[in-house]
């Protein structure tokens, strides 16, 4: 006989089961409801550390109401009634049976500090995920008048989040996230390619200006051919050899840059059409590189934080390595522009460390420069 689903049965099946931290939060709240004095052993969390509004409201009520007398608490529900009334002000729908259920699901009230540490670890992961998402969003936000400075400020704020997590979960050497690193986003080549061609042609026409943009490196350019040609130009200029489209083409051949089928005639024509200044086009290329690096960093951190198998220790190590890439490009940007990096206030250290846990190139955003 075929099964006829009840109304909304399919919708119920589609609801994802609660994450492990939901059950950890239940166990912690149950422990505190049963033995409120165990709140003295809990550190590193606040109401915001919980994953649901109901759990946050209950923890806020438990932590703010005066503790009951242990003997009286064992005999009546007066304090539990006060907790419920207080929590209802922030989370409608809570009932007395809900509180009693939390007490029932708590396996060992004396394990409250360990439960709190797990809640703190999960909250750290969510904070890092939010900060990574904010960095990626900032890269694609076209509204700031100074996009690079805005992105660097957001990256510094993300570093502050990482520092705050590290204060509570000091990283262990060699413990890297197991999560695969996402590949860099494919850049939109239309504007980048044209501007990089102008950079290469202008540098070929004015090789004496190349030394002034030593902060630009081949990896800043979007196409492998362009990166290789820039390396040819900087090498010839450093050697003091003649620089013109022909000598650059010959150097490119010696480096194997034409092996993938690049047309020598097209390369010559590209290098023979200078416009503007080397410094202007180099700065544009560096800006694109910085924004692309920031986006890739944000996506790396998102990937790490989305993997619940990563411990806070691993998240700190992985995030710091990712942020080092932005710092390297940001240093070169400062050399290029003389800009002072924006400073954000870093997260303050937590009150005290808890017990060891048992839980295991982007689209261009700036307007077209005037040639």
XYZ file of C-alpha atoms in Angstrom:
371
model
C 0.000 0.000 0.000
C 1.367 3.403 -0.936
C 2.030 5.887 1.819
C -0.020 9.056 1.732
C 1.881 11.853 3.406
C 0.116 13.868 6.024
C -0.218 17.630 5.446
C 3.128 19.374 5.782
C 4.913 16.029 6.300
C 7.351 16.802 3.509
C 8.112 20.188 5.046
C 8.871 18.574 8.408
C 11.232 16.094 6.781
C 13.079 18.989 5.163
C 13.873 20.616 8.520
C 17.520 20.016 9.374
C 18.195 18.437 12.774
C 19.773 20.683 15.418
C 23.543 21.016 15.342
C 25.567 19.414 18.182
C 26.046 22.805 19.843
C 22.267 23.024 20.338
C 22.410 19.938 22.551
C 25.507 21.283 24.322
C 23.655 24.513 25.099
C 20.724 22.511 26.439
C 23.043 20.551 28.709
C 24.691 23.725 30.009
C 21.392 25.482 30.674
C 20.042 22.365 32.361
C 23.085 22.232 34.627
C 22.688 25.885 35.599
C 18.957 25.531 36.203
C 19.552 22.518 38.406
C 22.602 23.942 40.235
C 22.708 27.742 39.783
C 25.901 28.015 41.852
C 27.783 26.309 39.008
C 27.599 29.621 37.165
C 30.690 30.565 39.199
C 32.639 27.919 37.272
C 31.543 29.193 33.850
C 33.606 31.797 31.988
C 34.139 33.099 28.482
C 30.497 33.247 27.392
C 27.609 35.697 27.436
C 24.025 35.487 26.254
C 25.240 36.354 22.743
C 27.286 33.155 22.709
C 24.166 31.000 22.297
C 22.782 29.911 18.946
C 19.076 30.521 19.601
C 17.120 33.419 21.054
C 15.449 31.156 23.624
C 18.764 29.832 24.925
C 20.230 33.341 25.007
C 17.254 34.661 26.974
C 17.460 31.829 29.483
C 21.187 32.282 30.051
C 20.724 36.040 30.478
C 18.044 35.425 33.089
C 20.115 32.795 34.921
C 23.214 34.997 35.021
C 21.466 38.188 36.144
C 18.983 36.966 38.750
C 20.199 36.545 42.341
C 21.140 32.944 43.132
C 18.602 31.007 45.170
C 19.333 29.379 48.473
C 20.397 25.792 47.607
C 18.120 24.233 50.231
C 15.102 26.255 49.115
C 15.867 25.626 45.449
C 15.811 21.878 46.089
C 12.308 22.100 47.587
C 10.412 24.446 45.236
C 10.376 26.053 41.775
C 10.291 29.656 42.896
C 13.632 30.565 41.314
C 12.804 28.625 38.130
C 9.552 30.579 37.879
C 11.494 33.841 38.140
C 13.931 32.674 35.451
C 11.034 31.825 33.163
C 9.290 35.148 33.739
C 12.488 37.063 33.031
C 13.342 35.058 29.917
C 9.839 35.472 28.520
C 10.505 39.197 28.186
C 13.014 38.395 25.411
C 11.817 35.044 24.033
C 8.086 34.459 23.761
C 6.879 30.868 23.776
C 9.002 29.495 26.611
C 7.133 27.358 29.107
C 7.815 25.762 32.481
C 7.893 22.359 30.801
C 10.712 23.659 28.576
C 12.847 24.453 31.605
C 12.147 21.094 33.202
C 13.070 19.376 29.933
C 16.431 21.164 29.966
C 17.107 19.860 33.456
C 16.237 16.349 32.317
C 18.580 16.351 29.310
C 21.630 17.460 31.300
C 23.739 14.318 31.827
C 26.213 15.699 34.396
C 25.683 19.135 35.959
C 29.279 19.141 37.225
C 30.423 19.196 33.594
C 29.013 22.716 33.142
C 32.488 24.309 32.624
C 33.230 21.874 29.794
C 29.845 22.577 28.204
C 30.495 26.315 28.449
C 33.872 25.897 26.751
C 32.182 24.095 23.871
C 29.574 26.851 23.546
C 32.383 29.395 23.508
C 34.237 27.464 20.793
C 31.178 27.357 18.558
C 30.498 31.040 19.135
C 34.087 31.789 18.113
C 33.522 29.900 14.869
C 30.363 31.890 14.129
C 32.128 35.183 14.894
C 34.959 34.314 12.529
C 32.512 33.308 9.806
C 30.661 36.620 10.132
C 33.915 38.594 9.979
C 35.060 36.693 6.887
C 31.734 37.290 5.155
C 31.933 40.983 6.003
C 35.379 41.240 4.411
C 34.161 39.648 1.175
C 31.142 41.950 1.144
C 33.375 44.993 1.633
C 35.510 44.000 -1.365
C 32.434 44.082 -3.590
C 30.915 47.222 -2.068
C 31.297 49.993 -4.636
C 30.074 52.794 -2.348
C 33.215 53.663 -0.301
C 35.205 56.527 -1.861
C 38.475 54.872 -0.763
C 37.921 51.153 -1.412
C 41.424 49.986 -0.523
C 41.501 51.784 2.812
C 38.014 50.466 3.617
C 39.025 46.893 2.810
C 42.231 47.173 4.833
C 40.246 48.489 7.788
C 37.852 45.549 7.527
C 40.776 43.146 7.313
C 42.210 44.705 10.473
C 38.858 44.269 12.197
C 38.875 40.609 11.168
C 42.376 40.289 12.605
C 41.003 41.720 15.844
C 38.390 38.957 15.948
C 41.123 36.373 15.403
C 43.213 37.916 18.191
C 40.240 37.757 20.539
C 39.726 34.069 19.783
C 43.441 33.398 20.206
C 43.353 34.977 23.674
C 40.903 32.298 24.747
C 42.168 29.486 22.526
C 45.940 29.960 22.116
C 46.953 28.347 18.799
C 49.077 25.237 18.786
C 51.992 25.132 16.395
C 51.474 23.055 13.300
C 47.713 22.643 13.786
C 46.265 23.736 10.445
C 42.650 23.483 9.260
C 41.952 20.365 7.277
C 39.488 22.228 5.072
C 40.584 22.519 1.411
C 41.429 26.085 0.420
C 38.973 27.441 -2.166
C 40.539 28.544 -5.459
C 40.855 32.283 -6.126
C 37.879 33.817 -7.884
C 38.375 34.191 -11.620
C 38.862 37.898 -12.386
C 36.837 39.743 -14.991
C 39.470 40.444 -17.584
C 37.888 43.217 -19.642
C 39.178 46.251 -17.769
C 42.138 44.549 -16.085
C 43.585 43.191 -19.326
C 43.360 46.524 -21.112
C 44.965 48.450 -18.263
C 47.741 45.884 -17.849
C 48.469 46.127 -21.565
C 48.799 49.887 -21.160
C 51.121 49.345 -18.197
C 53.375 47.026 -20.194
C 53.423 49.286 -23.247
C 54.089 52.429 -21.201
C 56.852 50.730 -19.236
C 58.402 49.565 -22.512
C 58.351 53.150 -23.794
C 59.619 54.610 -20.475
C 61.846 51.952 -18.860
C 63.471 54.534 -16.589
C 60.170 54.732 -14.700
C 60.150 51.034 -13.835
C 62.462 51.433 -10.856
C 59.940 53.775 -9.200
C 57.307 51.005 -9.091
C 59.405 48.222 -7.605
C 56.492 47.503 -5.277
C 54.611 45.932 -8.199
C 55.370 42.231 -8.683
C 54.396 39.856 -11.510
C 51.797 38.076 -9.374
C 49.831 41.323 -9.178
C 48.874 40.993 -12.850
C 45.881 38.918 -13.837
C 47.191 37.056 -16.900
C 50.235 34.754 -16.883
C 51.491 36.354 -20.115
C 51.269 39.827 -18.607
C 53.008 38.662 -15.428
C 55.791 37.152 -17.514
C 56.200 40.253 -19.655
C 56.425 42.442 -16.551
C 59.183 40.193 -15.263
C 60.954 40.559 -18.609
C 60.721 44.343 -18.369
C 61.994 44.556 -14.805
C 64.856 42.178 -15.592
C 65.982 44.126 -18.655
C 65.736 47.423 -16.791
C 67.700 46.072 -13.841
C 70.457 44.815 -16.141
C 70.605 48.168 -17.886
C 69.956 46.526 -21.242
C 68.043 48.168 -24.111
C 64.281 48.058 -23.665
C 61.863 48.220 -26.582
C 59.111 45.926 -27.916
C 61.626 43.760 -29.791
C 64.003 43.219 -26.869
C 61.086 42.457 -24.567
C 59.708 39.964 -27.080
C 63.101 38.255 -27.321
C 63.376 38.032 -23.526
C 59.865 36.575 -23.438
C 60.886 33.879 -25.881
C 63.927 33.016 -23.759
C 61.636 32.547 -20.785
C 59.211 30.318 -22.686
C 56.332 32.787 -22.497
C 55.390 32.171 -26.111
C 55.250 28.399 -25.762
C 51.503 28.391 -25.107
C 50.760 29.805 -28.552
C 50.990 33.538 -27.927
C 51.290 35.424 -31.235
C 54.622 37.351 -31.353
C 53.056 39.941 -33.640
C 50.241 40.588 -31.172
C 52.761 40.986 -28.356
C 54.731 43.518 -30.409
C 51.605 45.517 -31.214
C 50.524 45.513 -27.588
C 53.908 46.781 -26.401
C 53.929 49.567 -28.987
C 50.815 51.432 -27.714
C 51.783 53.380 -24.558
C 49.488 55.826 -22.789
C 49.467 57.614 -19.454
C 52.137 56.924 -16.866
C 53.767 53.789 -15.544
C 53.004 54.787 -11.955
C 49.296 55.236 -12.630
C 48.787 51.869 -14.318
C 50.999 50.097 -11.791
C 48.961 51.497 -8.906
C 45.762 50.370 -10.614
C 47.163 46.857 -10.991
C 48.257 46.778 -7.356
C 44.830 47.925 -6.193
C 43.184 45.110 -8.133
C 45.667 42.646 -6.655
C 44.982 43.830 -3.102
C 41.218 43.586 -3.502
C 41.485 40.134 -5.084
C 43.757 39.002 -2.250
C 41.302 40.334 0.322
C 38.420 38.483 -1.307
C 40.371 35.227 -1.437
C 41.392 35.677 2.200
C 37.801 36.234 3.242
C 36.637 33.164 1.344
C 39.415 31.049 2.853
C 38.354 32.084 6.335
C 34.713 31.463 5.470
C 35.596 27.951 4.327
C 37.533 27.260 7.528
C 34.747 28.617 9.741
C 32.025 26.714 7.867
C 33.755 23.418 8.667
C 32.620 22.375 12.170
C 35.472 19.870 12.352
C 37.968 22.726 12.762
C 38.814 23.576 16.359
C 39.300 27.195 17.462
C 43.044 26.490 17.546
C 42.977 25.487 13.881
C 40.805 28.463 12.958
C 43.269 30.878 14.527
C 46.263 29.386 12.704
C 44.467 29.197 9.359
C 43.006 32.693 9.610
C 46.345 34.254 10.543
C 48.059 32.619 7.594
C 45.334 33.908 5.287
C 45.546 37.422 6.737
C 49.311 37.436 6.203
C 48.655 37.550 2.453
C 46.664 40.779 2.817
C 49.335 42.247 5.077
C 52.013 41.603 2.456
C 50.076 43.332 -0.316
C 49.004 46.090 2.058
C 52.635 46.853 2.871
C 53.411 47.261 -0.813
C 50.342 49.486 -1.194
C 51.686 51.755 1.539
C 55.013 51.991 -0.277
C 53.187 52.795 -3.511
C 50.860 55.462 -2.155
C 52.439 56.618 1.077
C 49.138 55.810 2.782
C 48.984 55.137 6.489
C 47.179 51.870 7.244
C 43.907 52.294 9.154
C 44.072 51.034 12.718
C 41.159 49.258 14.323
C 40.817 48.537 18.003
C 41.653 44.892 18.588
C 39.470 42.625 20.680
C 40.267 42.796 24.386
C 41.529 39.641 26.084
C 38.948 37.510 27.860
C 38.853 37.521 31.646
C 40.640 34.226 32.074
C 41.388 31.093 30.132
C 39.011 28.192 30.531
C 39.817 24.497 30.806
C 41.067 22.635 27.715
C 38.318 21.937 25.241
C 37.400 18.445 24.189
C 36.022 19.498 20.843
C 38.029 18.671 18.300
C 41.139 37.818 -9.083
C 37.682 39.421 -8.310
C 35.632 41.974 -10.299
C 37.182 45.427 -10.451
C 35.462 47.855 -8.118
C 36.894 51.185 -9.036
C 35.891 53.408 -11.854
C 37.879 53.540 -15.043
C 40.917 55.766 -14.649
C 41.435 58.636 -17.022
C 44.187 57.933 -19.452
